[in-house]
């Protein structure tokens, strides 16, 4: 296989295993480029990419922007806080106006699940989903699996637990799809109020006890508590959450094996992870960020082959 | 499908040792020279040349692999994008004499991309090109090779099929007439 089937990357759900592996192999080559003194290649020099962010983001937007620039694409940035969206323009109108300026690819983050899918039916440009509400965040899941593959050699056969706020997390859903497609076993762990009702129907194990979950797993992907999405209180206090689900050095040391700790950022230090865990050798949090640029370069490169 | 054998194993070995003699004539003991094999098949040829050179010179000859995929000018103009290969240049080419090695020289566009890709690793003092087969009169760009295994007069409806032992096949290089 040397190309993706779709001209968009809307979610992991529609990708198959070969496509994910193609993205990883391409990302290996870009990671190599990023470790050279000159970190730029001219592949996308005639492509214009718009980063359209209707929701706040630091890491993802910077990572995409760097990936685009290192592929020599022309980049424009758009964030809803300073735009006509505030004046009542619809999503389709906003994007069509951007496209009228001859833009080839759209990287979009939106608070509504399905927003990029809707766009893909109405416009011609390639769309990359950079997170749609609580639905999917495909590039994050790709870089997470890529980082597991890099750290442990392979994703297949690994036991991965996703800890924390599964209910509000697009990272969790995309990760479950990606890990399962690559042959890993997946467990989710968190307070019952933060686990979606029928999550087990996706074929994942459910565990309420963090110690048992960590004893079972090879890799723990710890999610952030998304207070900004929680419209009601799902647990009594952050202090209580960190007492029951926070991971500290003591807990890790009491396990009879070494596990890998991941976090998509931003970390609430002292809530999901204590500082000594986040900064320990177990954690590959900064490797994830580094790999993010290579993965996004791979996705942009593979999709740009389908422009026009 | 008509095909004509251009190289068999024996002829290939003779040609490679002739090319090596020619290289030694121009580059002496290779103290200021490096070789770069172009992915995908140029690297096999480069490995053989390195081995042969080392045998004759009794010293290590630096070899790198260069992939040109990200520097090609036909990206987005092909139906299927080319799959990238590994680039492995474990040395700096600043002020070195670089010998680019590839199996077939056709339009010259890969060489142009390679010249581009090479600048990532420094500014060489001189660049030369070695190819096993030169398809004459097919160039899109003014690029010529310094060392040629064999010049072949071909037409557009033909292609060169390179099969090497490194790919798990027998050493054979064919000129094939594409079906109309």
CSV table of C-alpha atoms in Angstrom, one decimal:
chain,number,residue,atom,x,y,z
A,1,UNK,CA,0.0,0.0,0.0
A,2,UNK,CA,1.4,3.4,-0.9
A,3,UNK,CA,-1.6,5.7,-0.5
A,4,UNK,CA,-4.6,6.4,1.8
A,5,UNK,CA,-8.0,5.5,0.6
A,6,UNK,CA,-9.7,8.7,1.5
A,7,UNK,CA,-8.8,12.3,0.7
A,8,UNK,CA,-9.7,13.3,4.2
A,9,UNK,CA,-8.6,12.3,7.7
A,10,UNK,CA,-11.8,12.6,9.7
A,11,UNK,CA,-11.3,9.9,12.2
A,12,UNK,CA,-9.5,6.6,13.0
A,13,UNK,CA,-12.7,4.7,12.7
A,14,UNK,CA,-12.6,4.7,8.9
A,15,UNK,CA,-8.9,3.8,8.6
A,16,UNK,CA,-7.7,0.3,8.3
A,17,UNK,CA,-4.6,-1.3,9.7
A,18,UNK,CA,-2.6,-1.0,6.5
A,19,UNK,CA,-3.3,2.7,6.3
A,20,UNK,CA,-2.2,3.3,9.8
A,21,UNK,CA,1.0,1.4,9.2
A,22,UNK,CA,1.6,3.4,6.0
A,23,UNK,CA,1.3,6.6,8.1
A,24,UNK,CA,3.8,5.2,10.6
A,25,UNK,CA,6.3,4.2,7.9
A,26,UNK,CA,6.1,7.6,6.3
A,27,UNK,CA,6.4,9.3,9.8
A,28,UNK,CA,9.6,7.2,10.4
A,29,UNK,CA,11.1,9.0,7.4
A,30,UNK,CA,9.9,12.4,8.6
A,31,UNK,CA,11.3,11.8,12.1
A,32,UNK,CA,14.6,11.2,10.4
A,33,UNK,CA,14.2,14.5,8.5
A,34,UNK,CA,13.4,16.3,11.8
A,35,UNK,CA,16.7,15.1,13.4
A,36,UNK,CA,18.8,16.6,10.6
A,37,UNK,CA,20.5,20.0,10.9
A,38,UNK,CA,18.1,21.2,8.1
A,39,UNK,CA,14.7,20.1,9.1
A,40,UNK,CA,12.8,21.1,6.0
A,41,UNK,CA,11.8,19.4,2.8
A,42,UNK,CA,10.1,21.0,-0.2
A,43,UNK,CA,7.3,18.5,-0.9
A,44,UNK,CA,4.3,20.7,-0.3
A,45,UNK,CA,5.7,23.9,-1.7
A,46,UNK,CA,2.7,24.5,-3.9
A,47,UNK,CA,0.1,23.6,-1.3
A,48,UNK,CA,-1.7,26.1,0.9
A,49,UNK,CA,-3.1,24.9,4.3
A,50,UNK,CA,-5.5,26.7,6.5
A,51,UNK,CA,-5.5,25.9,10.2
A,52,UNK,CA,-9.1,26.6,11.2
A,53,UNK,CA,-9.5,26.4,15.0
A,54,UNK,CA,-12.9,27.1,16.4
A,55,UNK,CA,-11.7,25.9,19.8
A,56,UNK,CA,-8.6,26.7,21.8
A,57,UNK,CA,-5.4,24.7,21.3
A,58,UNK,CA,-1.7,25.3,21.8
A,59,UNK,CA,0.0,22.0,21.2
A,60,UNK,CA,-2.0,20.7,18.3
A,61,UNK,CA,-2.0,24.0,16.4
A,62,UNK,CA,1.7,24.5,16.9
A,63,UNK,CA,2.4,21.0,15.9
A,64,UNK,CA,0.3,21.2,12.7
A,65,UNK,CA,1.8,24.6,11.9
A,66,UNK,CA,5.4,23.3,12.3
A,67,UNK,CA,4.6,20.2,10.3
A,68,UNK,CA,3.2,22.3,7.5
A,69,UNK,CA,6.1,24.7,7.5
A,70,UNK,CA,8.6,21.8,7.5
A,71,UNK,CA,7.0,20.5,4.4
A,72,UNK,CA,7.2,24.0,2.9
A,73,UNK,CA,3.5,24.5,2.6
A,74,UNK,CA,2.0,28.0,2.8
A,75,UNK,CA,0.1,28.4,6.0
A,76,UNK,CA,-2.7,30.6,7.2
A,77,UNK,CA,-4.1,30.5,10.7
A,78,UNK,CA,-7.6,31.2,11.7
A,79,UNK,CA,-9.1,31.2,15.2
A,80,UNK,CA,-12.7,31.8,15.9
A,81,UNK,CA,-12.1,34.2,18.8
A,82,UNK,CA,-11.0,36.9,16.4
A,83,UNK,CA,-13.2,36.2,13.4
A,84,UNK,CA,-16.5,36.8,11.8
A,85,UNK,CA,-17.9,33.7,13.4
A,86,UNK,CA,-18.6,36.0,16.3
A,87,UNK,CA,-20.7,38.1,13.9
A,88,UNK,CA,-22.9,35.1,13.1
A,89,UNK,CA,-21.3,33.6,10.0
A,90,UNK,CA,-22.1,29.8,9.5
A,91,UNK,CA,-19.3,27.2,9.4
A,92,UNK,CA,-19.9,26.4,5.8
A,93,UNK,CA,-19.7,30.1,4.8
A,94,UNK,CA,-16.6,30.7,6.8
A,95,UNK,CA,-14.8,27.8,5.2
A,96,UNK,CA,-16.0,28.6,1.7
A,97,UNK,CA,-14.6,32.1,2.1
A,98,UNK,CA,-11.3,30.7,3.1
A,99,UNK,CA,-11.4,28.3,0.2
A,100,UNK,CA,-12.2,31.1,-2.2
A,101,UNK,CA,-8.7,32.4,-1.5
A,102,UNK,CA,-7.4,29.2,-3.1
A,103,UNK,CA,-6.6,27.0,-0.1
A,104,UNK,CA,-6.0,23.3,-0.7
A,105,UNK,CA,-6.2,21.7,2.7
A,106,UNK,CA,-8.1,22.5,5.9
A,107,UNK,CA,-7.0,21.4,9.3
A,108,UNK,CA,-10.0,22.0,11.6
A,109,UNK,CA,-10.8,21.8,15.2
A,110,UNK,CA,-14.4,22.3,16.2
A,111,UNK,CA,-16.5,21.9,19.4
A,112,UNK,CA,-19.3,20.0,17.6
A,113,UNK,CA,-18.8,16.3,16.9
A,114,UNK,CA,-19.1,15.6,13.2
A,115,UNK,CA,-18.3,19.1,12.0
A,116,UNK,CA,-15.4,17.9,9.7
A,117,UNK,CA,-17.6,15.1,8.4
A,118,UNK,CA,-20.3,17.7,7.5
A,119,UNK,CA,-17.7,19.9,5.8
A,120,UNK,CA,-16.2,17.0,3.8
A,121,UNK,CA,-19.6,16.5,2.1
A,122,UNK,CA,-19.8,20.1,1.0
A,123,UNK,CA,-16.4,21.2,0.0
A,124,UNK,CA,-13.6,20.1,-2.3
A,125,UNK,CA,-10.5,20.6,-0.1
A,126,UNK,CA,-8.8,17.9,1.9
A,127,UNK,CA,-9.9,18.0,5.5
A,128,UNK,CA,-7.9,16.9,8.5
A,129,UNK,CA,-9.8,16.6,11.8
A,130,UNK,CA,-7.8,18.2,14.6
A,131,UNK,CA,-10.5,17.3,17.1
A,132,UNK,CA,-14.2,17.5,16.9
A,133,UNK,CA,-15.9,17.9,20.3
A,134,UNK,CA,-16.0,14.7,22.3
A,135,UNK,CA,-15.8,12.6,19.1
A,136,UNK,CA,-12.4,11.9,17.5
A,137,UNK,CA,-8.8,13.3,17.5
A,138,UNK,CA,-7.2,11.1,14.9
A,139,UNK,CA,-3.7,12.6,14.8
A,140,UNK,CA,-3.3,12.4,18.6
A,141,UNK,CA,-4.2,8.7,18.5
A,142,UNK,CA,-1.8,8.1,15.7
A,143,UNK,CA,1.0,9.8,17.5
A,144,UNK,CA,0.2,7.9,20.7
A,145,UNK,CA,0.3,4.5,19.0
A,146,UNK,CA,3.4,5.6,17.1
A,147,UNK,CA,5.1,6.5,20.4
A,148,UNK,CA,4.1,3.1,21.9
A,149,UNK,CA,5.6,1.4,18.8
A,150,UNK,CA,8.8,3.4,19.2
A,151,UNK,CA,9.1,2.8,22.9
A,152,UNK,CA,8.2,-0.9,23.0
A,153,UNK,CA,8.8,-2.1,19.5
A,154,UNK,CA,5.3,-2.9,18.5
A,155,UNK,CA,1.7,-2.1,19.4
A,156,UNK,CA,0.3,-5.6,18.7
A,157,UNK,CA,-0.2,-7.6,21.8
A,158,UNK,CA,0.4,-4.7,24.2
A,159,UNK,CA,-2.0,-4.0,27.1
A,160,UNK,CA,-3.0,-0.4,27.2
A,161,UNK,CA,-5.1,1.3,29.8
A,162,UNK,CA,-6.7,4.7,29.2
A,163,UNK,CA,-7.2,6.4,32.5
A,164,UNK,CA,-9.5,9.3,33.5
A,165,UNK,CA,-12.2,11.3,31.8
A,166,UNK,CA,-13.3,8.9,29.1
A,167,UNK,CA,-16.7,10.5,28.8
A,168,UNK,CA,-15.5,13.9,27.5
A,169,UNK,CA,-12.4,12.6,25.7
A,170,UNK,CA,-12.0,12.5,21.9
A,171,UNK,CA,-8.5,11.3,22.5
A,172,UNK,CA,-9.9,8.2,24.3
A,173,UNK,CA,-12.2,7.2,21.4
A,174,UNK,CA,-9.6,7.7,18.7
A,175,UNK,CA,-7.1,5.8,20.8
A,176,UNK,CA,-9.4,2.9,21.3
A,177,UNK,CA,-10.0,2.5,17.6
A,178,UNK,CA,-6.3,2.9,16.7
A,179,UNK,CA,-5.0,0.5,19.4
A,180,UNK,CA,-7.6,-2.2,18.6
A,181,UNK,CA,-6.8,-2.0,14.8
A,182,UNK,CA,-3.1,-2.4,15.6
A,183,UNK,CA,-3.8,-5.5,17.7
A,184,UNK,CA,-3.5,-4.1,21.3
A,185,UNK,CA,-5.8,-4.9,24.2
A,186,UNK,CA,-7.5,-1.9,25.6
A,187,UNK,CA,-8.9,-1.1,29.1
A,188,UNK,CA,-10.5,2.1,30.3
A,189,UNK,CA,-10.3,3.1,33.9
A,190,UNK,CA,-11.9,6.0,35.8
A,191,UNK,CA,-14.7,6.9,38.1
A,192,UNK,CA,-18.0,5.4,37.0
A,193,UNK,CA,-19.5,8.8,36.3
A,194,UNK,CA,-16.7,9.5,33.7
A,195,UNK,CA,-17.1,6.3,31.8
A,196,UNK,CA,-19.7,6.3,29.0
A,197,UNK,CA,-22.5,3.8,29.6
A,198,UNK,CA,-22.0,1.4,26.8
A,199,UNK,CA,-18.2,1.7,26.4
A,200,UNK,CA,-17.8,-2.1,26.9
A,201,UNK,CA,-19.6,-2.6,23.6
A,202,UNK,CA,-16.5,-1.2,21.8
A,203,UNK,CA,-14.7,-4.3,23.0
A,204,UNK,CA,-12.7,-2.7,25.8
A,205,UNK,CA,-12.3,-3.9,29.4
A,206,UNK,CA,-13.7,-1.6,32.1
A,207,UNK,CA,-12.0,-1.2,35.5
A,208,UNK,CA,-12.8,1.1,38.3
A,209,UNK,CA,-9.7,0.4,40.5
A,210,UNK,CA,-6.6,2.2,39.3
A,211,UNK,CA,-4.2,-0.2,41.0
A,212,UNK,CA,-5.7,-3.2,39.3
A,213,UNK,CA,-5.6,-1.4,36.0
A,214,UNK,CA,-2.0,-0.5,36.3
A,215,UNK,CA,-1.1,-4.1,37.4
A,216,UNK,CA,-2.7,-5.4,34.2
A,217,UNK,CA,-1.2,-3.0,31.7
A,218,UNK,CA,2.0,-2.4,29.9
A,219,UNK,CA,1.2,1.2,29.0
A,220,UNK,CA,-1.0,3.7,30.8
A,221,UNK,CA,-2.3,6.7,28.8
A,222,UNK,CA,-3.5,9.2,31.3
A,223,UNK,CA,-6.0,11.7,30.2
A,224,UNK,CA,-6.6,15.2,31.5
A,225,UNK,CA,-9.7,16.0,33.6
A,226,UNK,CA,-11.6,18.3,31.2
A,227,UNK,CA,-13.2,20.6,33.7
A,228,UNK,CA,-14.2,23.0,30.9
A,229,UNK,CA,-16.4,20.4,29.2
A,230,UNK,CA,-18.0,19.2,32.4
A,231,UNK,CA,-21.4,20.9,32.7
A,232,UNK,CA,-22.1,19.2,36.0
A,233,UNK,CA,-20.0,17.8,38.8
A,234,UNK,CA,-18.9,14.2,38.1
A,235,UNK,CA,-16.8,13.8,41.3
A,236,UNK,CA,-16.8,15.7,44.6
A,237,UNK,CA,-13.5,17.5,44.2
A,238,UNK,CA,-10.2,17.4,42.4
A,239,UNK,CA,-8.5,16.4,45.6
A,240,UNK,CA,-10.7,13.3,45.9
A,241,UNK,CA,-10.1,12.5,42.2
A,242,UNK,CA,-6.4,12.6,42.7
A,243,UNK,CA,-6.6,10.5,45.8
A,244,UNK,CA,-8.5,7.7,44.0
A,245,UNK,CA,-7.2,8.0,40.4
A,246,UNK,CA,-4.0,10.1,40.6
A,247,UNK,CA,-0.8,8.2,39.8
A,248,UNK,CA,2.2,8.9,42.0
A,249,UNK,CA,5.7,7.5,42.3
A,250,UNK,CA,4.7,5.3,45.3
A,251,UNK,CA,1.9,3.6,43.3
A,252,UNK,CA,4.3,3.0,40.3
A,253,UNK,CA,7.0,1.6,42.6
A,254,UNK,CA,4.7,-0.8,44.2
A,255,UNK,CA,3.9,-2.5,40.9
A,256,UNK,CA,6.0,-5.6,40.1
A,257,UNK,CA,6.9,-4.3,36.6
A,258,UNK,CA,7.8,-1.1,34.8
A,259,UNK,CA,5.0,0.5,32.8
A,260,UNK,CA,5.1,3.3,30.3
A,261,UNK,CA,3.2,6.5,31.2
A,262,UNK,CA,1.7,8.7,28.5
A,263,UNK,CA,-0.3,11.9,28.6
A,264,UNK,CA,-1.7,13.9,25.7
A,265,UNK,CA,-1.2,17.2,27.6
A,266,UNK,CA,-1.8,19.7,29.0
A,267,UNK,CA,-1.1,18.0,32.4
A,268,UNK,CA,-2.8,19.1,35.5
A,269,UNK,CA,0.2,18.4,37.7
A,270,UNK,CA,-0.8,16.9,41.1
A,271,UNK,CA,-4.2,15.8,39.7
A,272,UNK,CA,-3.8,13.0,37.2
A,273,UNK,CA,0.0,12.6,37.6
A,274,UNK,CA,2.3,13.9,40.3
A,275,UNK,CA,5.3,15.8,39.1
A,276,UNK,CA,7.8,13.1,40.0
A,277,UNK,CA,5.9,10.7,37.7
A,278,UNK,CA,5.4,13.2,34.9
A,279,UNK,CA,9.1,13.9,34.9
A,280,UNK,CA,10.3,10.3,35.4
A,281,UNK,CA,11.9,8.0,32.9
A,282,UNK,CA,8.6,6.1,32.7
A,283,UNK,CA,6.9,9.0,31.1
A,284,UNK,CA,7.2,9.5,27.3
A,285,UNK,CA,5.1,12.7,27.3
A,286,UNK,CA,7.7,14.8,25.5
A,287,UNK,CA,8.4,12.0,23.0
A,288,UNK,CA,4.7,12.1,22.2
A,289,UNK,CA,5.0,15.8,21.4
A,290,UNK,CA,8.1,15.3,19.3
A,291,UNK,CA,6.4,12.4,17.4
A,292,UNK,CA,3.3,14.6,16.8
A,293,UNK,CA,5.1,16.7,14.3
A,294,UNK,CA,6.4,13.7,12.3
A,295,UNK,CA,3.0,12.0,12.3
A,296,UNK,CA,1.3,15.2,11.1
A,297,UNK,CA,3.9,15.7,8.4
A,298,UNK,CA,3.1,12.1,7.3
A,299,UNK,CA,-0.6,12.7,7.2
A,300,UNK,CA,-0.3,16.0,5.4
A,301,UNK,CA,2.1,14.5,2.9
A,302,UNK,CA,0.0,11.4,2.2
A,303,UNK,CA,-3.2,13.5,1.8
A,304,UNK,CA,-1.6,16.2,-0.3
A,305,UNK,CA,-0.9,13.6,-2.9
A,306,UNK,CA,-4.6,13.7,-3.5
A,307,UNK,CA,-5.1,17.4,-3.9
A,308,UNK,CA,-7.1,18.5,-7.0
B,1,UNK,CA,6.5,-8.9,-24.4
B,2,UNK,CA,9.9,-8.6,-26.1
B,3,UNK,CA,12.9,-8.2,-23.9
B,4,UNK,CA,16.6,-7.9,-24.4
B,5,UNK,CA,19.3,-8.8,-21.8
B,6,UNK,CA,21.6,-5.8,-21.1
B,7,UNK,CA,23.6,-7.3,-18.2
B,8,UNK,CA,24.0,-10.7,-16.7
B,9,UNK,CA,25.8,-11.4,-13.5
B,10,UNK,CA,29.2,-11.8,-15.2
B,11,UNK,CA,29.0,-8.7,-17.3
B,12,UNK,CA,27.7,-6.8,-14.3
B,13,UNK,CA,30.8,-7.7,-12.2
B,14,UNK,CA,33.2,-6.8,-15.0
B,15,UNK,CA,31.5,-3.5,-15.5
B,16,UNK,CA,31.5,-2.7,-11.8
B,17,UNK,CA,35.2,-3.4,-11.5
B,18,UNK,CA,35.9,-1.2,-14.6
B,19,UNK,CA,33.8,1.6,-13.0
B,20,UNK,CA,35.8,1.2,-9.8
B,21,UNK,CA,39.1,1.5,-11.6
B,22,UNK,CA,37.9,4.7,-13.2
B,23,UNK,CA,36.8,6.0,-9.8
B,24,UNK,CA,40.2,5.3,-8.3
B,25,UNK,CA,41.9,7.0,-11.2
B,26,UNK,CA,40.0,10.2,-10.4
B,27,UNK,CA,39.6,10.0,-6.6
B,28,UNK,CA,42.9,8.4,-5.5
B,29,UNK,CA,42.6,6.9,-2.0
B,30,UNK,CA,39.1,8.4,-1.4
B,31,UNK,CA,40.3,10.5,1.5
B,32,UNK,CA,38.2,13.5,0.3
B,33,UNK,CA,35.5,11.5,-1.4
B,34,UNK,CA,32.3,9.8,-0.4
B,35,UNK,CA,29.7,7.8,-2.3
B,36,UNK,CA,26.0,8.2,-2.0
B,37,UNK,CA,23.7,5.5,-3.3
B,38,UNK,CA,20.3,6.6,-4.5
B,39,UNK,CA,17.2,4.8,-3.1
B,40,UNK,CA,15.8,2.3,-3.9
B,41,UNK,CA,18.1,0.3,-6.2
B,42,UNK,CA,21.2,2.6,-6.4
B,43,UNK,CA,22.1,1.6,-2.9
B,44,UNK,CA,22.7,-2.0,-3.9
B,45,UNK,CA,25.0,-0.9,-6.7
B,46,UNK,CA,26.7,1.5,-4.3
B,47,UNK,CA,27.3,-1.3,-1.7
B,48,UNK,CA,29.0,-3.4,-4.4
B,49,UNK,CA,31.1,-0.5,-5.5
B,50,UNK,CA,32.1,0.3,-1.9
B,51,UNK,CA,33.1,-3.4,-1.4
B,52,UNK,CA,35.1,-3.5,-4.5
B,53,UNK,CA,36.8,-0.1,-3.7
B,54,UNK,CA,37.6,-1.2,-0.2
B,55,UNK,CA,39.2,-4.4,-1.4
B,56,UNK,CA,41.5,-2.5,-3.7
B,57,UNK,CA,42.3,0.4,-1.5
B,58,UNK,CA,42.4,-1.5,1.8
B,59,UNK,CA,40.5,1.2,3.7
B,60,UNK,CA,37.0,2.2,4.6
B,61,UNK,CA,35.1,4.1,1.9
B,62,UNK,CA,32.2,6.2,3.4
B,63,UNK,CA,28.8,5.3,1.9
B,64,UNK,CA,25.4,6.9,2.5
B,65,UNK,CA,21.9,6.2,1.2
B,66,UNK,CA,20.0,9.2,-0.2
B,67,UNK,CA,16.2,9.1,-0.7
B,68,UNK,CA,14.9,11.8,-3.1
B,69,UNK,CA,11.1,11.3,-2.5
B,70,UNK,CA,10.5,14.5,-0.6
B,71,UNK,CA,12.4,16.5,-3.1
B,72,UNK,CA,10.8,15.3,-6.3
B,73,UNK,CA,9.1,17.7,-8.6
B,74,UNK,CA,6.4,15.3,-9.7
B,75,UNK,CA,4.7,15.1,-6.2
B,76,UNK,CA,0.9,15.5,-6.7
B,77,UNK,CA,1.4,15.0,-10.4
B,78,UNK,CA,1.5,11.2,-10.1
B,79,UNK,CA,-1.6,9.1,-9.5
B,80,UNK,CA,0.0,7.3,-6.7
B,81,UNK,CA,2.6,9.1,-4.5
B,82,UNK,CA,6.0,7.5,-4.2
B,83,UNK,CA,6.7,5.7,-1.0
B,84,UNK,CA,9.7,7.2,0.8
B,85,UNK,CA,12.7,5.2,1.7
B,86,UNK,CA,15.3,5.6,4.4
B,87,UNK,CA,18.0,8.4,4.0
B,88,UNK,CA,21.1,7.5,5.9
B,89,UNK,CA,24.0,9.8,5.5
B,90,UNK,CA,26.2,9.3,8.6
B,91,UNK,CA,28.8,12.0,7.6
B,92,UNK,CA,28.9,15.6,6.6
B,93,UNK,CA,29.5,16.1,2.9
B,94,UNK,CA,30.9,19.7,3.3
B,95,UNK,CA,33.9,20.1,1.1
B,96,UNK,CA,33.9,16.5,0.0
B,97,UNK,CA,33.8,15.0,-3.5
B,98,UNK,CA,30.5,13.2,-3.8
B,99,UNK,CA,29.8,10.4,-6.2
B,100,UNK,CA,26.1,9.9,-6.7
B,101,UNK,CA,25.3,6.3,-7.7
B,102,UNK,CA,22.1,5.1,-9.4
B,103,UNK,CA,21.1,2.2,-11.6
B,104,UNK,CA,19.4,4.0,-14.5
B,105,UNK,CA,19.7,7.5,-15.8
B,106,UNK,CA,16.6,8.4,-17.7
B,107,UNK,CA,14.9,11.8,-17.6
B,108,UNK,CA,17.4,13.2,-15.1
B,109,UNK,CA,14.7,14.4,-12.7
B,110,UNK,CA,15.8,12.0,-9.9
B,111,UNK,CA,19.3,13.4,-10.1
B,112,UNK,CA,18.0,16.9,-9.9
B,113,UNK,CA,16.0,15.9,-6.8
B,114,UNK,CA,19.1,14.2,-5.4
B,115,UNK,CA,21.2,17.4,-5.9
B,116,UNK,CA,18.5,19.1,-3.9
B,117,UNK,CA,18.3,16.5,-1.2
B,118,UNK,CA,22.1,16.5,-0.8
B,119,UNK,CA,22.3,20.1,0.3
B,120,UNK,CA,20.7,19.0,3.6
B,121,UNK,CA,24.1,17.5,4.5
B,122,UNK,CA,26.4,20.3,3.5
B,123,UNK,CA,28.0,21.9,0.5
B,124,UNK,CA,30.1,19.4,-1.4
B,125,UNK,CA,33.1,20.7,-3.3
B,126,UNK,CA,32.3,18.6,-6.3
B,127,UNK,CA,29.5,16.2,-7.3
B,128,UNK,CA,29.8,13.4,-9.9
B,129,UNK,CA,27.3,10.9,-11.2
B,130,UNK,CA,27.8,7.2,-11.8
B,131,UNK,CA,25.1,5.1,-13.4
B,132,UNK,CA,25.0,1.6,-14.7
B,133,UNK,CA,22.8,2.4,-17.6
B,134,UNK,CA,22.4,5.6,-19.5
B,135,UNK,CA,19.3,5.8,-21.6
B,136,UNK,CA,20.5,8.2,-24.2
B,137,UNK,CA,18.4,11.0,-25.7
B,138,UNK,CA,15.7,10.7,-23.1
B,139,UNK,CA,16.7,13.7,-20.9
B,140,UNK,CA,14.2,16.3,-19.6
B,141,UNK,CA,16.9,18.2,-17.8
B,142,UNK,CA,20.5,18.9,-18.8
B,143,UNK,CA,22.1,16.2,-16.6
B,144,UNK,CA,24.8,13.8,-17.8
B,145,UNK,CA,26.7,11.1,-16.0
B,146,UNK,CA,30.5,11.1,-15.4
B,147,UNK,CA,30.8,7.3,-15.3
B,148,UNK,CA,28.6,5.0,-17.3
B,149,UNK,CA,28.3,1.3,-17.3
B,150,UNK,CA,26.6,1.1,-20.6
B,151,UNK,CA,24.9,3.5,-22.9
B,152,UNK,CA,21.6,2.3,-24.4
B,153,UNK,CA,19.6,3.8,-27.1
B,154,UNK,CA,15.9,3.5,-26.1
B,155,UNK,CA,12.5,4.8,-27.0
B,156,UNK,CA,9.7,6.0,-24.7
B,157,UNK,CA,7.7,2.7,-25.0
B,158,UNK,CA,10.6,0.7,-23.5
B,159,UNK,CA,11.7,0.4,-19.9
B,160,UNK,CA,14.7,-1.0,-18.1
B,161,UNK,CA,14.0,-3.8,-15.5
B,162,UNK,CA,16.8,-4.1,-12.9
B,163,UNK,CA,16.9,-7.4,-11.0
B,164,UNK,CA,19.7,-7.8,-8.5
B,165,UNK,CA,20.7,-10.5,-6.1
B,166,UNK,CA,20.1,-8.2,-3.2
B,167,UNK,CA,16.4,-8.3,-4.0
B,168,UNK,CA,16.4,-12.1,-3.9
B,169,UNK,CA,16.6,-12.5,-7.6
B,170,UNK,CA,19.4,-13.4,-10.1
B,171,UNK,CA,21.5,-10.5,-11.4
B,172,UNK,CA,19.8,-9.6,-14.7
B,173,UNK,CA,19.1,-6.3,-16.3
B,174,UNK,CA,16.6,-6.2,-19.2
B,175,UNK,CA,15.4,-3.8,-21.7
B,176,UNK,CA,11.7,-4.4,-22.1
B,177,UNK,CA,9.3,-3.3,-24.8
B,178,UNK,CA,6.0,-2.2,-23.1
B,179,UNK,CA,2.9,-3.6,-24.7
B,180,UNK,CA,1.2,-1.0,-26.9
